[in-house]
Structures are given as structure tokens and as C-alpha cells.
CSV table of N, CA and C in Angstrom, one decimal:
chain,number,residue,atom,x,y,z
U,6,MET,N,0.8,-1.2,0.0
U,6,MET,CA,0.0,0.0,0.0
U,6,MET,C,0.9,1.2,0.0
U,7,ASP,N,0.5,2.2,-0.7
U,7,ASP,CA,1.2,3.4,-0.8
U,7,ASP,C,0.7,4.4,0.2
U,8,ILE,N,1.5,4.7,1.2
U,8,ILE,CA,1.1,5.6,2.3
U,8,ILE,C,1.0,7.0,1.7
U,9,ARG,N,1.8,7.4,0.8
U,9,ARG,CA,1.7,8.8,0.2
U,9,ARG,C,0.4,9.1,-0.3
U,10,PHE,N,-0.3,8.2,-1.0
U,10,PHE,CA,-1.6,8.4,-1.5
U,10,PHE,C,-2.7,8.3,-0.5
U,11,MET,N,-2.5,7.5,0.5
U,11,MET,CA,-3.5,7.3,1.6
U,11,MET,C,-3.5,8.6,2.5
U,12,SER,N,-2.5,9.3,2.6
U,12,SER,CA,-2.5,10.5,3.5
U,12,SER,C,-3.0,11.7,2.9
U,13,THR,N,-3.3,11.7,1.6
U,13,THR,CA,-3.7,12.9,0.9
U,13,THR,C,-5.2,12.9,0.8
U,14,ASP,N,-5.8,14.1,0.8
U,14,ASP,CA,-7.3,14.2,0.6
U,14,ASP,C,-7.7,13.9,-0.8
U,15,VAL,N,-8.7,13.1,-0.9
U,15,VAL,CA,-9.2,12.7,-2.3
U,15,VAL,C,-9.8,13.9,-3.0
U,16,HIS,N,-10.2,15.0,-2.3
U,16,HIS,CA,-10.8,16.1,-2.9
U,16,HIS,C,-9.8,17.2,-3.3
U,17,ASN,N,-8.5,16.9,-3.2
U,17,ASN,CA,-7.5,17.9,-3.7
U,17,ASN,C,-7.6,17.9,-5.2
U,18,PRO,N,-7.2,19.0,-5.8
U,18,PRO,CA,-7.2,19.0,-7.3
U,18,PRO,C,-6.3,18.0,-7.9
U,19,ALA,N,-6.8,17.4,-9.0
U,19,ALA,CA,-6.0,16.4,-9.7
U,19,ALA,C,-4.7,16.9,-10.3
U,20,PHE,N,-4.8,18.2,-10.8
U,20,PHE,CA,-3.7,18.7,-11.5
U,20,PHE,C,-2.9,19.7,-10.6
U,21,ILE,N,-1.6,19.4,-10.4
U,21,ILE,CA,-0.8,20.2,-9.5
U,21,ILE,C,0.1,21.1,-10.4
U,22,ARG,N,0.3,22.3,-10.0
U,22,ARG,CA,1.1,23.2,-10.8
U,22,ARG,C,2.6,22.7,-10.8
U,23,ALA,N,3.2,23.0,-12.0
U,23,ALA,CA,4.5,22.5,-12.2
U,23,ALA,C,5.5,23.0,-11.1
U,24,GLY,N,6.4,22.2,-10.7
U,24,GLY,CA,7.4,22.6,-9.7
U,24,GLY,C,7.0,22.5,-8.3
U,25,GLN,N,5.8,22.0,-8.0
U,25,GLN,CA,5.3,21.9,-6.6
U,25,GLN,C,5.1,20.4,-6.3
U,26,SER,N,5.6,20.0,-5.2
U,26,SER,CA,5.4,18.7,-4.7
U,26,SER,C,4.3,18.7,-3.7
U,27,ASN,N,4.0,17.5,-3.1
U,27,ASN,CA,3.0,17.5,-2.0
U,27,ASN,C,3.5,18.2,-0.8
U,28,ASP,N,4.8,18.3,-0.6
U,28,ASP,CA,5.3,18.9,0.6
U,28,ASP,C,5.3,20.5,0.5
U,29,THR,N,5.6,20.9,-0.7
U,29,THR,CA,5.7,22.4,-0.9
U,29,THR,C,4.4,23.0,-1.3
U,30,ARG,N,3.4,22.2,-1.6
U,30,ARG,CA,2.1,22.8,-2.1
U,30,ARG,C,1.4,23.3,-0.9
U,31,LYS,N,0.8,24.5,-1.0
U,31,LYS,CA,0.1,25.1,0.1
U,31,LYS,C,-1.4,24.6,-0.1
U,32,GLU,N,-2.0,24.5,1.1
U,32,GLU,CA,-3.4,24.1,1.1
U,32,GLU,C,-4.2,25.3,0.6
U,33,GLY,N,-5.2,25.0,-0.2
U,33,GLY,CA,-6.1,26.1,-0.8
U,33,GLY,C,-6.9,26.7,0.3
U,34,ARG,N,-7.6,27.8,0.0
U,34,ARG,CA,-8.4,28.4,1.0
U,34,ARG,C,-9.6,27.5,1.3
U,35,LYS,N,-10.0,27.5,2.5
U,35,LYS,CA,-11.1,26.7,3.0
U,35,LYS,C,-12.5,27.3,2.7
U,36,ASP,N,-12.5,28.6,2.4
U,36,ASP,CA,-13.8,29.3,2.1
U,36,ASP,C,-14.3,28.8,0.7
U,37,SER,N,-15.5,28.4,0.7
U,37,SER,CA,-16.1,28.1,-0.5
U,37,SER,C,-16.8,29.4,-1.1
U,38,PRO,N,-17.0,29.5,-2.4
U,38,PRO,CA,-17.7,30.7,-2.9
U,38,PRO,C,-19.1,30.8,-2.4
U,39,MET,N,-19.7,29.7,-2.0
U,39,MET,CA,-21.1,29.8,-1.6
U,39,MET,C,-21.3,30.4,-0.2
U,40,THR,N,-20.2,30.4,0.6
U,40,THR,CA,-20.3,31.0,2.0
U,40,THR,C,-19.8,32.4,2.0
U,41,ALA,N,-19.4,33.0,0.9
U,41,ALA,CA,-18.9,34.3,0.8
U,41,ALA,C,-20.0,35.3,1.1
U,42,VAL,N,-19.8,36.3,1.9
U,42,VAL,CA,-20.9,37.2,2.3
U,42,VAL,C,-20.6,38.5,1.4
U,43,ARG,N,-21.7,38.9,0.7
U,43,ARG,CA,-21.6,40.1,-0.1
U,43,ARG,C,-22.3,41.2,0.6
U,44,HIS,N,-21.5,42.3,0.8
U,44,HIS,CA,-22.0,43.5,1.4
U,44,HIS,C,-22.1,44.6,0.4
U,45,ILE,N,-23.1,45.5,0.6
U,45,ILE,CA,-23.2,46.6,-0.3
U,45,ILE,C,-22.2,47.6,0.1
U,46,ARG,N,-21.3,47.9,-0.8
U,46,ARG,CA,-20.2,48.9,-0.5
U,46,ARG,C,-20.5,50.2,-1.1
U,47,TRP,N,-20.7,51.2,-0.3
U,47,TRP,CA,-21.0,52.5,-0.9
U,47,TRP,C,-19.9,53.1,-1.6
U,48,SER,N,-18.7,52.6,-1.4
U,48,SER,CA,-17.5,53.1,-2.2
U,48,SER,C,-17.7,52.8,-3.7
U,49,ARG,N,-18.4,51.7,-4.0
U,49,ARG,CA,-18.7,51.3,-5.4
U,49,ARG,C,-19.5,52.4,-6.1
U,50,ILE,N,-20.5,52.9,-5.3
U,50,ILE,CA,-21.4,54.0,-5.9
U,50,ILE,C,-20.6,55.2,-6.1
U,51,ILE,N,-19.7,55.6,-5.2
U,51,ILE,CA,-18.9,56.7,-5.3
U,51,ILE,C,-17.9,56.6,-6.5
U,52,GLU,N,-17.4,55.4,-6.6
U,52,GLU,CA,-16.5,55.1,-7.8
U,52,GLU,C,-17.2,55.2,-9.1
U,53,LEU,N,-18.5,54.8,-9.1
U,53,LEU,CA,-19.3,54.9,-10.3
U,53,LEU,C,-19.5,56.4,-10.7
U,54,THR,N,-19.9,57.2,-9.7
U,54,THR,CA,-20.1,58.6,-10.0
U,54,THR,C,-18.8,59.3,-10.5
U,55,LEU,N,-17.7,59.0,-9.9
U,55,LEU,CA,-16.4,59.5,-10.3
U,55,LEU,C,-16.1,59.0,-11.7
U,56,LEU,N,-16.3,57.8,-12.0
U,56,LEU,CA,-16.0,57.2,-13.3
U,56,LEU,C,-16.9,57.9,-14.4
U,57,ILE,N,-18.1,58.2,-14.1
U,57,ILE,CA,-19.0,58.8,-15.1
U,57,ILE,C,-18.5,60.3,-15.3
U,58,ALA,N,-18.2,61.0,-14.2
U,58,ALA,CA,-17.7,62.3,-14.3
U,58,ALA,C,-16.4,62.4,-15.2
U,59,ILE,N,-15.5,61.5,-14.9
U,59,ILE,CA,-14.2,61.5,-15.7
U,59,ILE,C,-14.5,61.2,-17.2
U,60,ILE,N,-15.4,60.3,-17.5
U,60,ILE,CA,-15.7,59.9,-18.8
U,60,ILE,C,-16.4,61.0,-19.6
U,61,VAL,N,-17.4,61.7,-18.9
U,61,VAL,CA,-18.0,62.8,-19.5
U,61,VAL,C,-17.1,63.9,-19.8
U,62,GLY,N,-16.1,64.2,-18.9
U,62,GLY,CA,-15.1,65.2,-19.2
U,62,GLY,C,-14.2,64.8,-20.3
U,63,ALA,N,-13.8,63.6,-20.4
U,63,ALA,CA,-13.0,63.1,-21.4
U,63,ALA,C,-13.7,63.2,-22.8
U,64,VAL,N,-15.0,62.9,-22.8
U,64,VAL,CA,-15.7,63.0,-24.1
U,64,VAL,C,-15.8,64.4,-24.5
U,65,TYR,N,-16.0,65.3,-23.6
U,65,TYR,CA,-16.1,66.8,-23.9
U,65,TYR,C,-14.8,67.3,-24.5
U,66,LEU,N,-13.7,66.9,-23.8
U,66,LEU,CA,-12.4,67.3,-24.3
U,66,LEU,C,-12.1,66.7,-25.7
U,67,LEU,N,-12.5,65.4,-25.8
U,67,LEU,CA,-12.2,64.7,-27.1
U,67,LEU,C,-13.0,65.3,-28.2
U,68,SER,N,-14.3,65.8,-27.9
U,68,SER,CA,-15.1,66.4,-28.9
U,68,SER,C,-14.5,67.7,-29.5
U,69,LYS,N,-13.7,68.3,-28.7
U,69,LYS,CA,-13.1,69.6,-29.2
U,69,LYS,C,-11.9,69.3,-30.1
U,70,LEU,N,-11.4,68.0,-30.0
U,70,LEU,CA,-10.2,67.7,-30.8
U,70,LEU,C,-10.4,66.9,-32.1
U,71,VAL,N,-11.5,66.1,-32.1
U,71,VAL,CA,-11.6,65.2,-33.3
U,71,VAL,C,-13.0,65.4,-33.9
U,72,THR,N,-13.3,64.6,-34.9
U,72,THR,CA,-14.6,64.7,-35.6
U,72,THR,C,-15.7,64.0,-34.8
U,73,PRO,N,-16.9,64.4,-35.1
U,73,PRO,CA,-18.1,63.8,-34.4
U,73,PRO,C,-18.2,62.3,-34.5
U,74,GLN,N,-17.7,61.7,-35.6
U,74,GLN,CA,-17.8,60.3,-35.8
U,74,GLN,C,-16.9,59.6,-34.8
U,75,VAL,N,-15.7,60.1,-34.5
U,75,VAL,CA,-14.8,59.5,-33.6
U,75,VAL,C,-15.4,59.6,-32.2
U,76,VAL,N,-16.0,60.8,-31.9
U,76,VAL,CA,-16.6,61.0,-30.6
U,76,VAL,C,-17.8,60.0,-30.4
U,77,THR,N,-18.6,59.7,-31.4
U,77,THR,CA,-19.7,58.8,-31.3
U,77,THR,C,-19.1,57.4,-31.0
U,78,ALA,N,-18.1,57.0,-31.8
U,78,ALA,CA,-17.5,55.6,-31.6
U,78,ALA,C,-17.0,55.5,-30.2
U,79,VAL,N,-16.3,56.4,-29.7
U,79,VAL,CA,-15.7,56.4,-28.3
U,79,VAL,C,-16.8,56.4,-27.3
U,80,THR,N,-17.8,57.2,-27.5
U,80,THR,CA,-18.9,57.2,-26.6
U,80,THR,C,-19.7,55.9,-26.5
U,81,VAL,N,-19.9,55.2,-27.6
U,81,VAL,CA,-20.6,53.9,-27.6
U,81,VAL,C,-19.7,52.9,-26.9
U,82,ILE,N,-18.4,52.9,-27.1
U,82,ILE,CA,-17.6,51.9,-26.4
U,82,ILE,C,-17.6,52.2,-24.9
U,83,ALA,N,-17.4,53.5,-24.5
U,83,ALA,CA,-17.5,53.8,-23.1
U,83,ALA,C,-18.8,53.5,-22.5
U,84,GLY,N,-19.9,53.8,-23.2
U,84,GLY,CA,-21.2,53.5,-22.7
U,84,GLY,C,-21.4,52.0,-22.4
U,85,PHE,N,-20.9,51.1,-23.2
U,85,PHE,CA,-21.0,49.7,-23.0
U,85,PHE,C,-20.2,49.3,-21.7
U,86,LEU,N,-19.0,49.9,-21.5
U,86,LEU,CA,-18.3,49.6,-20.3
U,86,LEU,C,-18.9,50.1,-19.1
U,87,ILE,N,-19.5,51.3,-19.1
U,87,ILE,CA,-20.2,51.9,-18.0
U,87,ILE,C,-21.5,51.1,-17.7
U,88,LEU,N,-22.2,50.7,-18.7
U,88,LEU,CA,-23.4,49.9,-18.5
U,88,LEU,C,-23.1,48.5,-17.9
U,89,ARG,N,-22.0,47.9,-18.3
U,89,ARG,CA,-21.6,46.7,-17.7
U,89,ARG,C,-21.3,46.9,-16.2
U,90,PHE,N,-20.6,48.0,-15.8
U,90,PHE,CA,-20.3,48.2,-14.4
U,90,PHE,C,-21.6,48.5,-13.6
U,91,ILE,N,-22.5,49.3,-14.2
U,91,ILE,CA,-23.8,49.6,-13.5
U,91,ILE,C,-24.6,48.3,-13.3
U,92,VAL,N,-24.7,47.5,-14.3
U,92,VAL,CA,-25.5,46.3,-14.2
U,92,VAL,C,-24.9,45.3,-13.2
U,93,ARG,N,-23.6,45.3,-13.1
U,93,ARG,CA,-23.0,44.4,-12.1
U,93,ARG,C,-23.3,44.9,-10.7
U,94,VAL,N,-23.2,46.2,-10.5
U,94,VAL,CA,-23.5,46.7,-9.1
U,94,VAL,C,-25.0,46.5,-8.8
U,95,ILE,N,-25.9,46.8,-9.7
U,95,ILE,CA,-27.3,46.6,-9.5
U,95,ILE,C,-27.6,45.1,-9.2
U,96,LEU,N,-27.0,44.2,-9.9
U,96,LEU,CA,-27.2,42.8,-9.7
U,96,LEU,C,-26.7,42.4,-8.3
U,97,GLN,N,-25.6,42.9,-7.9
U,97,GLN,CA,-25.0,42.6,-6.6
U,97,GLN,C,-26.0,43.0,-5.5
U,98,VAL,N,-26.5,44.3,-5.6
U,98,VAL,CA,-27.4,44.8,-4.6
U,98,VAL,C,-28.7,44.0,-4.6
U,99,THR,N,-29.2,43.7,-5.8
U,99,THR,CA,-30.5,42.9,-5.9
U,99,THR,C,-30.4,41.6,-5.3
U,100,PHE,N,-29.3,40.8,-5.6
U,100,PHE,CA,-29.2,39.5,-5.0
U,100,PHE,C,-28.9,39.5,-3.5
U,101,THR,N,-28.3,40.6,-3.0
U,101,THR,CA,-28.1,40.7,-1.6
U,101,THR,C,-29.4,40.9,-0.9
U,102,LEU,N,-30.3,41.8,-1.5
U,102,LEU,CA,-31.6,42.0,-0.9
U,102,LEU,C,-32.5,40.7,-1.0
U,103,LEU,N,-32.4,40.1,-2.1
U,103,LEU,CA,-33.2,38.8,-2.3
U,103,LEU,C,-32.8,37.7,-1.3
U,104,ARG,N,-31.5,37.7,-1.0
U,104,ARG,CA,-31.0,36.7,-0.1
U,104,ARG,C,-31.6,36.9,1.3
U,105,TYR,N,-31.6,38.2,1.7
U,105,TYR,CA,-32.2,38.5,3.0
U,105,TYR,C,-33.7,38.3,3.0
U,106,LEU,N,-34.4,38.6,1.9
U,106,LEU,CA,-35.8,38.4,1.9
U,106,LEU,C,-36.1,36.9,1.9
U,107,PHE,N,-35.3,36.1,1.2
U,107,PHE,CA,-35.5,34.6,1.2
U,107,PHE,C,-35.4,34.1,2.6
U,108,TRP,N,-34.4,34.4,3.4
U,108,TRP,CA,-34.3,33.9,4.7
U,108,TRP,C,-35.3,34.4,5.7
U,109,MET,N,-35.8,35.6,5.5
U,109,MET,CA,-36.9,36.1,6.3
U,109,MET,C,-38.2,35.3,5.9
U,110,ALA,N,-38.4,35.0,4.7
U,110,ALA,CA,-39.6,34.2,4.3
U,110,ALA,C,-39.5,32.8,4.9
U,111,VAL,N,-38.3,32.2,4.9
U,111,VAL,CA,-38.1,30.9,5.5
U,111,VAL,C,-38.4,30.9,7.0
U,112,LEU,N,-37.9,32.0,7.7
U,112,LEU,CA,-38.2,32.1,9.1
U,112,LEU,C,-39.6,32.3,9.4
U,113,ALA,N,-40.3,33.1,8.5
U,113,ALA,CA,-41.7,33.3,8.7
U,113,ALA,C,-42.5,32.1,8.5
U,114,ALA,N,-42.1,31.2,7.5
U,114,ALA,CA,-42.8,30.0,7.3
U,114,ALA,C,-42.6,29.0,8.5
U,115,ILE,N,-41.4,29.0,9.0
U,115,ILE,CA,-41.1,28.1,10.2
U,115,ILE,C,-42.0,28.6,11.4
U,116,LEU,N,-42.0,29.9,11.6
U,116,LEU,CA,-42.9,30.4,12.7
U,116,LEU,C,-44.3,30.1,12.5
U,117,LEU,N,-44.8,30.2,11.3
U,117,LEU,CA,-46.2,29.9,11.0
U,117,LEU,C,-46.5,28.4,11.2
U,118,CYS,N,-45.6,27.6,10.9
U,118,CYS,CA,-45.8,26.1,11.1
U,118,CYS,C,-45.7,25.8,12.6
U,119,VAL,N,-44.9,26.5,13.4
U,119,VAL,CA,-44.7,26.2,14.8
U,119,VAL,C,-45.9,26.8,15.6
U,120,LEU,N,-46.3,28.0,15.2
U,120,LEU,CA,-47.4,28.6,16.0
U,120,LEU,C,-48.7,28.2,15.4
């Protein structure tokens, strides 16, 4: 029997990075992505407003230097990037609120069954 294989966890990843042995390999983080807590960070909203202000200023300065077609193309690209950021923040806030509402509904259902 090979003791080296018996002493390792079967749930470790099958592929090990090159140059690392079992002794030098660090154990991965024990936190699973399902237990990560998401908080609403107001700094994200402040970052969003600053980003919008910087982009509006950049478009204004760019419009003074180049043709309207270039300004339109740059504005469309920047608009997609800003929209992606906004949707991401809104989805994080929405899922955080829905998680709290779900657990409140579960607790209310348990209380209704008990009482």
C-alpha cells in the first residue's frame, strides 16, 4: 500500500502546478464561494459617479479635438463599459436583498408552522 496516496485528501485538485510537490504545495483556501458574504459597499457607488464624471469630461475634451464620428464611436464603447459596471453593481445589490428576503420568508414559514 502506498502511504503517500493514503495520507492525501481525495478532494484535492488532480492537477498540480509544475514545480510543486505534495510537501511544498500550500493548502487552498477553505472558504467556498457559496459561503462568501456580499455586502453593499457605498464606495462602489462613489467610484461609479467619479467614473461617469471622468468619462463625461474626457468625451467633452475629445469632442473639441476630433470629428463627431470619432466621438460617437468612443462614446458607444465607453457606454458599454459603464453599462456593464452599472448592471454588475445593481445585480449585486439585488441578489443581496433577495437573499435577506428569502431567509426572512423561511423564518416566517417556520414560525407559521410552529405557531
